[in-house]
mmCIF file of C-alpha atoms and ligand atoms in Angstrom:
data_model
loop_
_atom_site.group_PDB
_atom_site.id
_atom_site.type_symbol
_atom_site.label_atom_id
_atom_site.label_comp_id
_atom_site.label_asym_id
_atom_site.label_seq_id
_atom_site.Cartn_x
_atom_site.Cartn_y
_atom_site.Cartn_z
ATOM 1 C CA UNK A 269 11.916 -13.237 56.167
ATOM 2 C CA UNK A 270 9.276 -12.402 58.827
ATOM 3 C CA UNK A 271 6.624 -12.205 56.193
ATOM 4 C CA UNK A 272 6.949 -15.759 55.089
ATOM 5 C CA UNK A 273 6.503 -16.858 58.845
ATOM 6 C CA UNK A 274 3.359 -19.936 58.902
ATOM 7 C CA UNK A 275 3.878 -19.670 54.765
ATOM 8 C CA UNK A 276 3.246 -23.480 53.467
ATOM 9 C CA UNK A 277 5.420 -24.090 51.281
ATOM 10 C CA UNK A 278 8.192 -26.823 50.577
ATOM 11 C CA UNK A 279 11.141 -25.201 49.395
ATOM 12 C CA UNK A 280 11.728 -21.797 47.848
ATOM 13 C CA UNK A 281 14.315 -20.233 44.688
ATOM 14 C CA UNK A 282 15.551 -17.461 45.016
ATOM 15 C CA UNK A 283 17.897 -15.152 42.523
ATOM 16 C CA UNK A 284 20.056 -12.880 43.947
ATOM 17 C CA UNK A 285 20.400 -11.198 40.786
ATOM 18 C CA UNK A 286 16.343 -10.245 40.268
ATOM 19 C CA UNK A 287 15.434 -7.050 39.915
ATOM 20 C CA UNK A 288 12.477 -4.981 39.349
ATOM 21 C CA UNK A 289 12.547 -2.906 35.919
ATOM 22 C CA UNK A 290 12.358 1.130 36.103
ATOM 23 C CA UNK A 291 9.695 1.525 33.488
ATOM 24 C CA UNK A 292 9.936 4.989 33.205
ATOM 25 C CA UNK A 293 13.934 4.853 32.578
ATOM 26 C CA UNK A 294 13.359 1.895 30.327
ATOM 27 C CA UNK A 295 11.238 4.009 28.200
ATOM 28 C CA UNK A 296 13.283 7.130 27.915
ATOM 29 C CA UNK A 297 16.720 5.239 26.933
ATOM 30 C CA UNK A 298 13.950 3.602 24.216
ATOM 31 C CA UNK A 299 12.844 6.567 23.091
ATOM 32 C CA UNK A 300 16.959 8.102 23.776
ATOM 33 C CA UNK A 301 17.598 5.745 21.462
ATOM 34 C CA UNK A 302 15.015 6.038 18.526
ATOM 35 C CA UNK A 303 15.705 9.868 18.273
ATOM 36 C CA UNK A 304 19.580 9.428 18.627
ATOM 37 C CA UNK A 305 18.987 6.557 15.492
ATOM 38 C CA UNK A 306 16.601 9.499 13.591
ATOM 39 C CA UNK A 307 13.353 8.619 14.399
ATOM 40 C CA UNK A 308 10.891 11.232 15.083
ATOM 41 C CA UNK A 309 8.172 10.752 17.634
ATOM 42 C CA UNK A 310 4.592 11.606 17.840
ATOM 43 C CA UNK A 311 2.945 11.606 20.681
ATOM 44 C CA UNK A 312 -0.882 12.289 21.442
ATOM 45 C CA UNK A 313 -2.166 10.398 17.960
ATOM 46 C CA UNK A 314 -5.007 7.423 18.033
ATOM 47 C CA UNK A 315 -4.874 5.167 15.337
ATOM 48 C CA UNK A 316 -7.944 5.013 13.643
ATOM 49 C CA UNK A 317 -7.363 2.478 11.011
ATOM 50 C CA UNK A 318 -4.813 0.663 9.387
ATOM 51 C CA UNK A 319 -4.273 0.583 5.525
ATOM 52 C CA UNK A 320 -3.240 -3.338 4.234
ATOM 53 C CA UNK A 321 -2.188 -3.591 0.192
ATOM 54 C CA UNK A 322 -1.453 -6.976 -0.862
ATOM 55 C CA UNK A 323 -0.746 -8.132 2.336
ATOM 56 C CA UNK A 324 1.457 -5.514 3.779
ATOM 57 C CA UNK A 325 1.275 -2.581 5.608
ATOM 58 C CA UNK A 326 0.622 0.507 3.158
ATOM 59 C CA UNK A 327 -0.242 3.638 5.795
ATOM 60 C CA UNK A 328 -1.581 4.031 9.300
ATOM 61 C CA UNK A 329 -4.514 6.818 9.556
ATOM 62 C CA UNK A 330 -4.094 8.723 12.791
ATOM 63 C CA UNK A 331 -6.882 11.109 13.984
ATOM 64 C CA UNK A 332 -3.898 13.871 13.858
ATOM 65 C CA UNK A 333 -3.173 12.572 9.543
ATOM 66 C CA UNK A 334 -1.737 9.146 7.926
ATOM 67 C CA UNK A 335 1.732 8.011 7.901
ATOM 68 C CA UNK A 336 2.776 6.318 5.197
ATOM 69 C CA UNK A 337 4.735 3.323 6.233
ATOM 70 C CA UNK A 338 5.556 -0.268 5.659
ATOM 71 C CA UNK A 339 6.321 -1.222 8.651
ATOM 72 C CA UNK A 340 3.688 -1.412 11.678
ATOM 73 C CA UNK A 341 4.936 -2.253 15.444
ATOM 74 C CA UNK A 342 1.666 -3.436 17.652
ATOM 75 C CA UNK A 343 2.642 -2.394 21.356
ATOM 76 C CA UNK A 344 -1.317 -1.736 22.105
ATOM 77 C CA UNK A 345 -1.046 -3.743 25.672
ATOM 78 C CA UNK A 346 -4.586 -3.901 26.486
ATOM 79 C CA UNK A 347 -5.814 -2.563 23.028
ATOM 80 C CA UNK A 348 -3.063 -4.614 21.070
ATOM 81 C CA UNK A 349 -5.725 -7.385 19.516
ATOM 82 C CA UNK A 350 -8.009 -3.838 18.401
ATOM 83 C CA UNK A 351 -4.628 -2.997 16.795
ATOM 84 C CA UNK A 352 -4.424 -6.097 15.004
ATOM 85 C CA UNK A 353 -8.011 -6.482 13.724
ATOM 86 C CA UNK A 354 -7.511 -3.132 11.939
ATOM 87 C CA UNK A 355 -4.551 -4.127 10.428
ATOM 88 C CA UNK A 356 -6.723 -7.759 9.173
ATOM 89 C CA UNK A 357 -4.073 -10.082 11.371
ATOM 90 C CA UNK A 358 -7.133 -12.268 12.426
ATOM 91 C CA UNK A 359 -4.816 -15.101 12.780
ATOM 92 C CA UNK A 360 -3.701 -14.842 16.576
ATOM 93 C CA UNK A 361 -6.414 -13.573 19.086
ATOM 94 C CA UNK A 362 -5.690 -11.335 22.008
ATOM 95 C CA UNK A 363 -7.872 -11.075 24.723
ATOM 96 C CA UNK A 364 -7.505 -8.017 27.079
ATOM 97 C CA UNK A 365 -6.918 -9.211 30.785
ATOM 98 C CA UNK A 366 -7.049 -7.104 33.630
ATOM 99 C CA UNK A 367 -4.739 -7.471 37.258
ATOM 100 C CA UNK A 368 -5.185 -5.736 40.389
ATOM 101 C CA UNK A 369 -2.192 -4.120 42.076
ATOM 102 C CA UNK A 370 -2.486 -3.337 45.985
ATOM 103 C CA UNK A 371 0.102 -0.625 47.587
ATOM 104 C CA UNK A 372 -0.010 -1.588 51.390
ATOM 105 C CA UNK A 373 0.818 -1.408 55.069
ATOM 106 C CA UNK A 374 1.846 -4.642 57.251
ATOM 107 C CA UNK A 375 2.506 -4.887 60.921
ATOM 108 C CA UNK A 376 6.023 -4.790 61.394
ATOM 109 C CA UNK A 377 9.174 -3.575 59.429
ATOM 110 C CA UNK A 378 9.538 -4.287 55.920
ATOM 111 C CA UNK A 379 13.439 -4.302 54.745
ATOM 112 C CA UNK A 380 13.568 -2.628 51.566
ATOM 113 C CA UNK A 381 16.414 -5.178 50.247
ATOM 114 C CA UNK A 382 13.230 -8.321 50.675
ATOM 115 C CA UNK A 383 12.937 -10.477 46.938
ATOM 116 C CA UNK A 384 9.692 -10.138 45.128
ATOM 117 C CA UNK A 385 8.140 -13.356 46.286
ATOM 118 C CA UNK A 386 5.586 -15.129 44.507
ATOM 119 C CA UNK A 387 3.255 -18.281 45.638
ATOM 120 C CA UNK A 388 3.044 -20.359 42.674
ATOM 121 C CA UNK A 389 0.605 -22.729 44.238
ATOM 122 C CA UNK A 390 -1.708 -19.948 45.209
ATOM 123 C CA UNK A 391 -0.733 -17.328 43.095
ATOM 124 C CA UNK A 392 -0.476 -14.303 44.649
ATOM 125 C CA UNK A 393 2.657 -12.056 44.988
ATOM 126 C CA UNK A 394 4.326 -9.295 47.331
ATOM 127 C CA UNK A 395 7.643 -7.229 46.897
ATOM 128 C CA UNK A 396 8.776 -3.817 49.013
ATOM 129 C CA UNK A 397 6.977 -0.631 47.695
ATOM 130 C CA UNK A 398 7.831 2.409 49.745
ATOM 131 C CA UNK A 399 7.136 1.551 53.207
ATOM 132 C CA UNK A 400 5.215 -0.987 52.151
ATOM 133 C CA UNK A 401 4.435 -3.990 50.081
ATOM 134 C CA UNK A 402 2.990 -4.006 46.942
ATOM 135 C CA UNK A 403 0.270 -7.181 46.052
ATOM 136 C CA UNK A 404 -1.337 -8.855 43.935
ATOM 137 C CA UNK A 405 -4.035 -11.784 44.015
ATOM 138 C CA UNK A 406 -2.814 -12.304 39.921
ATOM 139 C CA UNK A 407 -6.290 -12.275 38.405
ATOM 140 C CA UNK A 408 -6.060 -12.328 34.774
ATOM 141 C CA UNK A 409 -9.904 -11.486 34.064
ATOM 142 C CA UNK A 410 -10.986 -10.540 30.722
ATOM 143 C CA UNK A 411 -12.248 -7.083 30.110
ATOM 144 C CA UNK A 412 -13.035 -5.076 27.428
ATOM 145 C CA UNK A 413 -10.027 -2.940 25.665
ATOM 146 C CA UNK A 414 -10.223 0.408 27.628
ATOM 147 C CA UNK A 415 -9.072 2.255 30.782
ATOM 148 C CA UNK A 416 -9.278 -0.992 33.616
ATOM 149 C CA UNK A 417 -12.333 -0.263 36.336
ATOM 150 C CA UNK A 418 -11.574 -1.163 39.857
ATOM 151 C CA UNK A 419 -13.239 -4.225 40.974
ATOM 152 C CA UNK A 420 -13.693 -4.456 44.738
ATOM 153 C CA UNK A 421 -13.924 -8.286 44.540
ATOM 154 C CA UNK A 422 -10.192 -8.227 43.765
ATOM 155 C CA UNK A 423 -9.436 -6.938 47.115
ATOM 156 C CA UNK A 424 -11.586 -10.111 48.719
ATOM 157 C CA UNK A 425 -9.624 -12.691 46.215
ATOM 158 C CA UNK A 426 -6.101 -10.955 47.732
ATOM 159 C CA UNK A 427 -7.490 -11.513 51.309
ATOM 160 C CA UNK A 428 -8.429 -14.403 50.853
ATOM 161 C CA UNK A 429 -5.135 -15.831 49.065
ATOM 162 C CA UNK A 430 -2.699 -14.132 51.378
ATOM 163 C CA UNK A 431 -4.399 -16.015 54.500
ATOM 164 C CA UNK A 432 -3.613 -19.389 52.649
ATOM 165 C CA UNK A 433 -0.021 -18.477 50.932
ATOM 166 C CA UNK A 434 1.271 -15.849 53.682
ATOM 167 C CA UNK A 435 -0.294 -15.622 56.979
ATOM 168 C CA UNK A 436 1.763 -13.462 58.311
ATOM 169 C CA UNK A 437 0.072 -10.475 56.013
ATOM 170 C CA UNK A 438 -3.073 -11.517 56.533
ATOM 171 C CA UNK A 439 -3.553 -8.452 58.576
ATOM 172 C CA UNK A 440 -1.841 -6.055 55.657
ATOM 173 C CA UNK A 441 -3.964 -2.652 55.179
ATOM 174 C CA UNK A 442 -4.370 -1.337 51.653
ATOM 175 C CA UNK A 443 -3.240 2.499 51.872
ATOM 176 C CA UNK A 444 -3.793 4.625 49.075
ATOM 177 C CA UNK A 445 -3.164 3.008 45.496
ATOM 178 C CA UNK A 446 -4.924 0.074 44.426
ATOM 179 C CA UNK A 447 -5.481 -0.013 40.395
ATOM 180 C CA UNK A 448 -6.187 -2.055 37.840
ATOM 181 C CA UNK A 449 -3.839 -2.724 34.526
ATOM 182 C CA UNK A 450 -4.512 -4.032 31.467
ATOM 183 C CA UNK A 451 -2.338 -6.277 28.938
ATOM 184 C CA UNK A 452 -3.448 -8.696 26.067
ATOM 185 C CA UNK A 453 -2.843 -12.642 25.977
ATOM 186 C CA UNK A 454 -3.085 -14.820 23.271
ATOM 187 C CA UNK A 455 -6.281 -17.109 23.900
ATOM 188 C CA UNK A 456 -2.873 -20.259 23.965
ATOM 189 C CA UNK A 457 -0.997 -18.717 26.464
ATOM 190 C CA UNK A 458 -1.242 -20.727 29.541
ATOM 191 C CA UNK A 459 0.864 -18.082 31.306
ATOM 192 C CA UNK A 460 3.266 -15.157 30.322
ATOM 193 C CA UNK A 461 4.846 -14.729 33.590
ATOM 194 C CA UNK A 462 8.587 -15.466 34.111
ATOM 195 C CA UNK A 463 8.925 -17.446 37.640
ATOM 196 C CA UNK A 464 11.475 -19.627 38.453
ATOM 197 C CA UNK A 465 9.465 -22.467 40.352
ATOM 198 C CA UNK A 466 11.218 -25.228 43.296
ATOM 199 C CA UNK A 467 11.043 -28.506 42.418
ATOM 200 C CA UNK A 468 9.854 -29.570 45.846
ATOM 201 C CA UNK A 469 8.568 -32.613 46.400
ATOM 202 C CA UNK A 470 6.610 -32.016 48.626
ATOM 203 C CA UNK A 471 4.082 -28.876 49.941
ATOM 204 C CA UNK A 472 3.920 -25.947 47.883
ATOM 205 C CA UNK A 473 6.847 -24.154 46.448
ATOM 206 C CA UNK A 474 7.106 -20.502 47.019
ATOM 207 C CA UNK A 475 9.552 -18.995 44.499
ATOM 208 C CA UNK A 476 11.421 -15.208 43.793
ATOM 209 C CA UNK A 477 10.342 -14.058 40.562
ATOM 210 C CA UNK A 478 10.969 -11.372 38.349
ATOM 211 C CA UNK A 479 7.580 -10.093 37.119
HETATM 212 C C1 FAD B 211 -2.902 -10.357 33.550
HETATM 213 C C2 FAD B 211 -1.739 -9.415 33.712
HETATM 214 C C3 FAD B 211 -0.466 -9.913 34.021
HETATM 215 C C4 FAD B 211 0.613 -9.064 34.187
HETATM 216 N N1 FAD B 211 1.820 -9.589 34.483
HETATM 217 C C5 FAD B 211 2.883 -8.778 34.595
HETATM 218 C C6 FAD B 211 4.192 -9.311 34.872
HETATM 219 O O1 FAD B 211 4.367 -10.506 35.046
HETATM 220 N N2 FAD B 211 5.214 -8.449 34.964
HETATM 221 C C7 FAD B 211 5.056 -7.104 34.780
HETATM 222 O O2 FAD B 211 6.020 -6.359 34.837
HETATM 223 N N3 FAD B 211 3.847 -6.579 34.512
HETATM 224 C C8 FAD B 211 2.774 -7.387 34.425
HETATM 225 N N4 FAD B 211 1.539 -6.851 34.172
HETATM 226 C C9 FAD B 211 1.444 -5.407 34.039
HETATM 227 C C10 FAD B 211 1.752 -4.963 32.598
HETATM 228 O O3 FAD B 211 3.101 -5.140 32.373
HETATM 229 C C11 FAD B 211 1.366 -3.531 32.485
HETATM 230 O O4 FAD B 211 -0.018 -3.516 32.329
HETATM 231 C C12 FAD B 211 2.090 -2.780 31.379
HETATM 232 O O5 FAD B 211 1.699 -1.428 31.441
HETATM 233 C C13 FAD B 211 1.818 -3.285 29.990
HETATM 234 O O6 FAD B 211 2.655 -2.517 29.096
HETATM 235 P P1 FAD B 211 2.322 -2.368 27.592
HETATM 236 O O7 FAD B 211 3.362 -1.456 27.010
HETATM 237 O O8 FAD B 211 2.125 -3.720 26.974
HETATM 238 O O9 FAD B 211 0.884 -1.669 27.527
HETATM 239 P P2 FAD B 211 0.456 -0.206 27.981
HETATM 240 O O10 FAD B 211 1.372 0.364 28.999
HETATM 241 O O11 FAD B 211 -1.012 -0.308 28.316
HETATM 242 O O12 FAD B 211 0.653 0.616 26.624
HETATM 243 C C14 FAD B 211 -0.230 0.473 25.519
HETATM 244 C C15 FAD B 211 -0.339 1.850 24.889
HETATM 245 O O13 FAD B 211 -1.003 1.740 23.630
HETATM 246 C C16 FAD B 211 -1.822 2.890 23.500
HETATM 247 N N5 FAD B 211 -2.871 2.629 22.503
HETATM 248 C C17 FAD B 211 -3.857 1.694 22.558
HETATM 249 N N6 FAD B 211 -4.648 1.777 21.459
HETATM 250 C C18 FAD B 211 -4.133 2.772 20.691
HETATM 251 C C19 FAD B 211 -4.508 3.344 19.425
HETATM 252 N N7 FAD B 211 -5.580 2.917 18.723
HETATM 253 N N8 FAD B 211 -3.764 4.376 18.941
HETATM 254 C C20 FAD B 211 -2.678 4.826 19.633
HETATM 255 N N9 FAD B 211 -2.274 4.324 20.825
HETATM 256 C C21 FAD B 211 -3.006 3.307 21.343
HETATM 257 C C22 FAD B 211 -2.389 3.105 24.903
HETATM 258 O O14 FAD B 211 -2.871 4.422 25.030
HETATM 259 C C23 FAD B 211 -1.164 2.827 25.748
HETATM 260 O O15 FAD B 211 -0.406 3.995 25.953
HETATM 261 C C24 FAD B 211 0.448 -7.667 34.032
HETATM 262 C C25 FAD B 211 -0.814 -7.158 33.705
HETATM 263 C C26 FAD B 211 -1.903 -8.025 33.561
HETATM 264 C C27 FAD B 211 -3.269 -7.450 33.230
#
């Protein structure tokens, strides 16, 4: 792969059989699925508060009414430890994290059919996005449970990282989209990222992830 050209690193896994997930698809055969098993969804409803009776889930009060349920499925991402301090699970902390995502242009062809490639060393990551690439410098900062801000520093960290793990995009141009996403972590998670990593003995390994 041109892009790994200069790349330091001392041996590299990759899986023919990654793959990158199509949320959107992922989510409709979920929700396919929930309806088809006769579930009925709601959409547009914040949860306000959560109602606990002798240690289990009694009802879940919506600004749009309450349901009335014992059972309580936390899929908050970002907001998931609010979630679970309504509902009094104090027990496990989750600290909203936010991650930068870069959609660029690099100086030559990209080939659509290139692995997601991930620096463990450095930790930073590319796979094809469009024409493109689509980065990340993998900053896991913590930030307050709402809609992530931008923070331009993020660009600088992916800069910076790229001219150490892949030279050969140090000259990559950020086009249009560059966001931030949120997710929560337990404060005992050293990391929550699948990567399969070489066991090279020497230099840094460079691996092909799913993620
Ligand atoms: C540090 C970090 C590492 C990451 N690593 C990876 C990775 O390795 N691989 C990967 O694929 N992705 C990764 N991501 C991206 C992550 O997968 C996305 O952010 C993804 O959208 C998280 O999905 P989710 O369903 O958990 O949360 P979200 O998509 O954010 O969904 C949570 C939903 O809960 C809703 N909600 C919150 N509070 C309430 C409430 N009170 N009432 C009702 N609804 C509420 C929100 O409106 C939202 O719709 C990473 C992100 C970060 C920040």
């Amino acid at each position: 792969m041109p892009a790994l050209t200069d790349a330091p690193f001392g041996g590299a896994l990759w899986n023919p059989h990654d793959g990158v997930v199509d949320i959107h698809a992922l989510l409709q055969g979920y929700l396919a699925g929930a309806r088809a098993g006769g579930a009925r969804i709601a959409y547009r409803r914040t949860v306000r508060a959560v109602e606990v009776t002798a240690g289990r889930i009694a009802a879940v009060h919506t600004d749009a009414g309450t349901i009335q349920t014992r059972c309580l499925v936390n899929a908050g991402g970002g907001w998931a430890g609010t979630l679970g301090e309504m509902a009094g699970c104090g027990t496990r902390t989750l600290i909203p994290r936010r991650r930068h995502l870069f959609q660029t242009l690099v100086d030559g062809a990209v080939d659509r059919g290139w692995p997601f490639v991930w620096h463990n060393d450095v930790d930073v990551y590319f796979r094809p996005e469009g024409d493109g690439l689509l980065m990340s410098p993998c900053d896991a900062t913590p930030h307050e449970a709402r809609e992530p801000m931008v923070d331009e520093a993020a660009q600088h960290a992916l800069a910076e990282k790229l001219a150490r793990a892949f030279p050969a995009l140090a000259t990559a141009r950020i086009t249009s989209g560059w966001r931030a996403c949120a997710r929560s972590r337990g404060t005992n998670a050293s990391s929550s990222v699948v990567t399969l990593r070489s066991t090279a003995s020497s230099g840094s390994p460079v691996s092909a992830a799913t993620g």
